[in-house]
GROMACS .gro file of C-alpha atoms in nm:
model
  214
    1LYS     CA    1   2.125  -5.125  -0.232
    2ASP     CA    2   2.499  -5.156  -0.291
    3VAL     CA    3   2.713  -5.061   0.004
    4GLN     CA    4   3.082  -5.057   0.082
    5LYS     CA    5   3.212  -5.383   0.223
    6GLU     CA    6   3.182  -5.389   0.598
    7ARG     CA    7   3.495  -5.484   0.787
    8GLU     CA    8   3.367  -5.798   0.951
    9PRO     CA    9   3.616  -5.976   1.175
   10HIS     CA   10   3.652  -6.345   1.102
   11VAL     CA   11   3.553  -6.530   1.417
   12TYR     CA   12   3.771  -6.837   1.459
   13LEU     CA   13   3.551  -7.114   1.586
   14SER     CA   14   3.668  -7.416   1.779
   15LYS     CA   15   3.622  -7.757   1.621
   16GLU     CA   16   3.336  -7.826   1.859
   17GLU     CA   17   3.166  -7.496   1.770
   18VAL     CA   18   3.204  -7.575   1.400
   19LYS     CA   19   3.058  -7.921   1.458
   20GLU     CA   20   2.755  -7.773   1.638
   21LYS     CA   21   2.699  -7.513   1.367
   22ILE     CA   22   2.722  -7.775   1.092
   23GLN     CA   23   2.471  -7.998   1.273
   24SER     CA   24   2.235  -7.702   1.306
   25TYR     CA   25   2.294  -7.606   0.943
   26ASN     CA   26   2.227  -7.958   0.813
   27SER     CA   27   1.907  -7.985   1.017
   28SER     CA   28   1.773  -7.677   0.835
   29VAL     CA   29   1.878  -7.777   0.483
   30THR     CA   30   1.589  -7.844   0.243
   31ASP     CA   31   1.780  -7.907  -0.082
   32LYS     CA   32   2.011  -8.190   0.040
   33LEU     CA   33   2.318  -7.965  -0.001
   34LYS     CA   34   2.462  -8.042   0.341
   35MET     CA   35   2.804  -7.970   0.490
   36THR     CA   36   3.055  -8.232   0.599
   37LEU     CA   37   3.316  -8.192   0.874
   38ASN     CA   38   3.645  -8.373   0.814
   39ALA     CA   39   3.874  -8.513   1.083
   40ASN     CA   40   4.127  -8.232   1.028
   41GLY     CA   41   3.869  -7.964   1.109
   42VAL     CA   42   3.819  -7.857   0.748
   43TYR     CA   43   3.457  -7.873   0.635
   44THR     CA   44   3.309  -7.891   0.286
   45GLY     CA   45   2.976  -7.787   0.146
   46PHE     CA   46   2.791  -7.613  -0.134
   47ILE     CA   47   2.729  -7.253  -0.226
   48LYS     CA   48   2.505  -7.115  -0.498
   49VAL     CA   49   2.630  -6.821  -0.704
   50GLN     CA   50   2.399  -6.605  -0.911
   51MET     CA   51   2.554  -6.465  -1.230
   52GLU     CA   52   2.480  -6.096  -1.287
   53LEU     CA   53   2.711  -6.019  -1.579
   54CYS     CA   54   2.653  -5.717  -1.804
   55ARG     CA   55   2.934  -5.783  -2.048
   56PRO     CA   56   2.978  -6.092  -2.269
   57ILE     CA   57   3.203  -6.373  -2.150
   58THR     CA   58   3.458  -6.558  -2.363
   59VAL     CA   59   3.421  -6.937  -2.361
   60GLN     CA   60   3.664  -7.195  -2.496
   61CYS     CA   61   3.478  -7.441  -2.720
   62SER     CA   62   3.557  -7.757  -2.910
   63GLN     CA   63   3.339  -7.801  -3.217
   64SER     CA   64   3.479  -8.147  -3.283
   65GLN     CA   65   3.346  -8.273  -2.951
   66GLY     CA   66   3.018  -8.084  -2.984
   67ARG     CA   67   3.055  -7.929  -2.640
   68CYS     CA   68   3.258  -7.670  -2.461
   69ALA     CA   69   3.607  -7.784  -2.367
   70PRO     CA   70   3.956  -7.635  -2.345
   71SER     CA   71   4.076  -7.558  -2.699
   72ASN     CA   72   4.194  -7.279  -2.920
   73THR     CA   73   3.839  -7.202  -3.036
   74GLU     CA   74   3.675  -6.919  -2.843
   75THR     CA   75   3.337  -6.756  -2.864
   76ALA     CA   76   3.181  -6.466  -2.676
   77PHE     CA   77   2.818  -6.440  -2.570
   78TYR     CA   78   2.595  -6.287  -2.306
   79LEU     CA   79   2.510  -6.513  -2.014
   80PRO     CA   80   2.133  -6.532  -1.942
   81ASP     CA   81   2.036  -6.301  -1.658
   82GLY     CA   82   1.972  -6.474  -1.326
   83CYS     CA   83   2.170  -6.790  -1.406
   84VAL     CA   84   2.260  -6.972  -1.082
   85ASN     CA   85   2.548  -7.218  -1.043
   86THR     CA   86   2.627  -7.451  -0.753
   87LEU     CA   87   2.984  -7.512  -0.638
   88HIS     CA   88   3.120  -7.770  -0.394
   89ILE     CA   89   3.397  -7.601  -0.195
   90SER     CA   90   3.582  -7.627   0.136
   91SER     CA   91   3.615  -7.389   0.427
   92THR     CA   92   3.972  -7.309   0.321
   93ASN     CA   93   3.871  -7.182  -0.025
   94THR     CA   94   3.896  -6.806  -0.063
   95VAL     CA   95   3.678  -6.574  -0.271
   96ARG     CA   96   3.947  -6.557  -0.539
   97GLU     CA   97   3.965  -6.938  -0.558
   98VAL     CA   98   3.587  -6.961  -0.581
   99ILE     CA   99   3.581  -6.718  -0.875
  100GLU     CA  100   3.857  -6.915  -1.051
  101ALA     CA  101   3.677  -7.247  -0.991
  102LEU     CA  102   3.347  -7.107  -1.117
  103LEU     CA  103   3.505  -6.980  -1.440
  104LYS     CA  104   3.700  -7.304  -1.490
  105LYS     CA  105   3.386  -7.513  -1.444
  106PHE     CA  106   3.227  -7.347  -1.746
  107PHE     CA  107   3.548  -7.309  -1.951
  108VAL     CA  108   3.537  -6.930  -1.930
  109ALA     CA  109   3.860  -6.794  -2.077
  110ASP     CA  110   3.827  -6.445  -1.929
  111ASN     CA  111   4.082  -6.332  -1.671
  112PRO     CA  112   3.941  -6.392  -1.317
  113ALA     CA  113   4.066  -6.045  -1.223
  114LYS     CA  114   3.774  -5.902  -1.423
  115PHE     CA  115   3.522  -6.039  -1.174
  116ALA     CA  116   3.424  -5.985  -0.812
  117LEU     CA  117   3.212  -6.189  -0.571
  118TYR     CA  118   2.943  -6.010  -0.373
  119LYS     CA  119   2.726  -6.113  -0.084
  120ARG     CA  120   2.363  -6.012  -0.074
  121CYS     CA  121   2.190  -6.009   0.262
  122HIS     CA  122   1.885  -5.875   0.444
  123LYS     CA  123   1.932  -5.618   0.715
  124GLU     CA  124   1.663  -5.403   0.877
  125ASP     CA  125   1.407  -5.486   0.606
  126GLN     CA  126   1.647  -5.384   0.329
  127VAL     CA  127   1.862  -5.583   0.090
  128TYR     CA  128   2.231  -5.496   0.086
  129THR     CA  129   2.493  -5.605  -0.164
  130CYS     CA  130   2.856  -5.592  -0.050
  131LYS     CA  131   3.170  -5.681  -0.241
  132LEU     CA  132   3.380  -5.945  -0.066
  133SER     CA  133   3.756  -5.922  -0.036
  134ASP     CA  134   3.964  -6.185  -0.214
  135ARG     CA  135   4.076  -6.345   0.113
  136GLU     CA  136   3.735  -6.408   0.264
  137HIS     CA  137   3.595  -6.761   0.288
  138PRO     CA  138   3.247  -6.798   0.131
  139LEU     CA  139   3.167  -7.132   0.296
  140TYR     CA  140   3.229  -6.982   0.641
  141LEU     CA  141   2.987  -6.700   0.557
  142ARG     CA  142   2.735  -6.960   0.436
  143LEU     CA  143   2.772  -7.161   0.758
  144VAL     CA  144   2.728  -6.860   0.986
  145ALA     CA  145   2.426  -6.728   0.793
  146GLY     CA  146   2.258  -7.066   0.759
  147PRO     CA  147   2.122  -7.230   0.443
  148LYS     CA  148   1.847  -6.979   0.361
  149THR     CA  149   1.947  -6.782   0.050
  150GLU     CA  150   1.710  -6.499   0.138
  151MET     CA  151   1.933  -6.435   0.440
  152LEU     CA  152   2.258  -6.458   0.244
  153SER     CA  153   2.332  -6.523  -0.122
  154PHE     CA  154   2.636  -6.487  -0.347
  155VAL     CA  155   2.651  -6.290  -0.670
  156LEU     CA  156   2.921  -6.283  -0.938
  157ARG     CA  157   2.962  -5.951  -1.116
  158GLU     CA  158   3.217  -5.769  -1.323
  159HIS     CA  159   3.414  -5.502  -1.144
  160GLU     CA  160   3.246  -5.164  -1.160
  161THR     CA  161   3.330  -4.955  -1.467
  162GLY     CA  162   3.578  -4.743  -1.276
  163GLU     CA  163   3.752  -5.057  -1.155
  164VAL     CA  164   3.779  -5.246  -1.484
  165MET     CA  165   4.128  -5.379  -1.546
  166TRP     CA  166   4.131  -5.324  -1.923
  167GLU     CA  167   4.480  -5.468  -1.945
  168ALA     CA  168   4.327  -5.803  -1.844
  169PHE     CA  169   4.138  -5.816  -2.177
  170SER     CA  170   4.303  -5.954  -2.488
  171ILE     CA  171   4.291  -5.764  -2.820
  172PRO     CA  172   4.048  -6.017  -2.975
  173GLU     CA  173   3.818  -5.976  -2.673
  174LEU     CA  174   3.820  -5.597  -2.701
  175GLN     CA  175   3.758  -5.618  -3.076
  176ASN     CA  176   3.469  -5.858  -3.014
  177PHE     CA  177   3.318  -5.620  -2.758
  178LEU     CA  178   3.333  -5.342  -3.019
  179ARG     CA  179   3.155  -5.564  -3.273
  180ILE     CA  180   2.883  -5.643  -3.020
  181LEU     CA  181   2.842  -5.274  -2.933
  182ASP     CA  182   2.819  -5.185  -3.304
  183LYS     CA  183   2.548  -5.448  -3.354
  184GLU     CA  184   2.352  -5.328  -3.049
  185GLU     CA  185   2.382  -4.967  -3.169
  186ASN     CA  186   2.255  -5.057  -3.517
  187ASP     CA  187   1.967  -5.259  -3.370
  188GLN     CA  188   1.863  -4.969  -3.147
  189LEU     CA  189   1.888  -4.723  -3.436
  190GLN     CA  190   1.666  -4.946  -3.649
  191ILE     CA  191   1.409  -4.966  -3.368
  192LEU     CA  192   1.406  -4.584  -3.344
  193ARG     CA  193   1.375  -4.546  -3.723
  194ASN     CA  194   1.079  -4.785  -3.729
  195ARG     CA  195   0.912  -4.607  -3.437
  196TYR     CA  196   0.944  -4.260  -3.594
  197ALA     CA  197   0.838  -4.394  -3.934
  198ALA     CA  198   0.519  -4.525  -3.774
  199TYR     CA  199   0.458  -4.188  -3.603
  200ARG     CA  200   0.518  -4.006  -3.930
  201GLY     CA  201   0.274  -4.232  -4.112
  202LYS     CA  202   0.000  -4.166  -3.854
  203LEU     CA  203   0.059  -3.789  -3.870
  204GLU     CA  204   0.045  -3.786  -4.250
  205GLU     CA  205  -0.274  -3.992  -4.240
  206ALA     CA  206  -0.428  -3.749  -3.990
  207LEU     CA  207  -0.327  -3.449  -4.208
  208ARG     CA  208  -0.484  -3.606  -4.515
  209GLY     CA  209  -0.808  -3.649  -4.322
  210VAL     CA  210  -0.807  -3.285  -4.205
  211LEU     CA  211  -0.722  -3.140  -4.546
  212LYS     CA  212  -0.968  -3.361  -4.737
  213PRO     CA  213  -1.225  -3.138  -4.920
  214GLY     CA  214  -1.582  -3.139  -4.792
   0.00000   0.00000   0.00000
């Protein structure tokens, strides 16, 4: 269930309170992704982000190196559904910075403004998905919720259709989207043609059996 973002006040914890929460958090961690408190009060840790992207992403690739890297060569493809990425961030990193870091890590050339970070949590036996504001701090939310992803997880999505900033797309990107849509349309049309051709064949076969003399 998607809901409007709740206005949750950020509780400013003392250094001692942060230390206690981190100790409690680390004692519950099962995947070795623990948090570390620095002398200046800033703490670092890991968050996992599930990718739920409906539209293709544009990636910068270098064919000469045989791997993706910053270059002038770009390709667009659909990211596999349910892909999860782990980021090492600090308590000062905002949602917007997390989105930018995630895209940079995988050489995604798309404008970060196209994407939004959501939190998914359990409440009263239901699962709620809420969009986070750009200024929120994901690691703080992770610390408060604890390490269990079933209690809180992060999801990267495109903005809803009504929110899409089309001006953030380049002309080649838009043209590529059109090519992908044309291919998907042709594929679906071919599937329908094959299905109705099979139905027609069965009907004609049945008619021949009914009309057969004797």
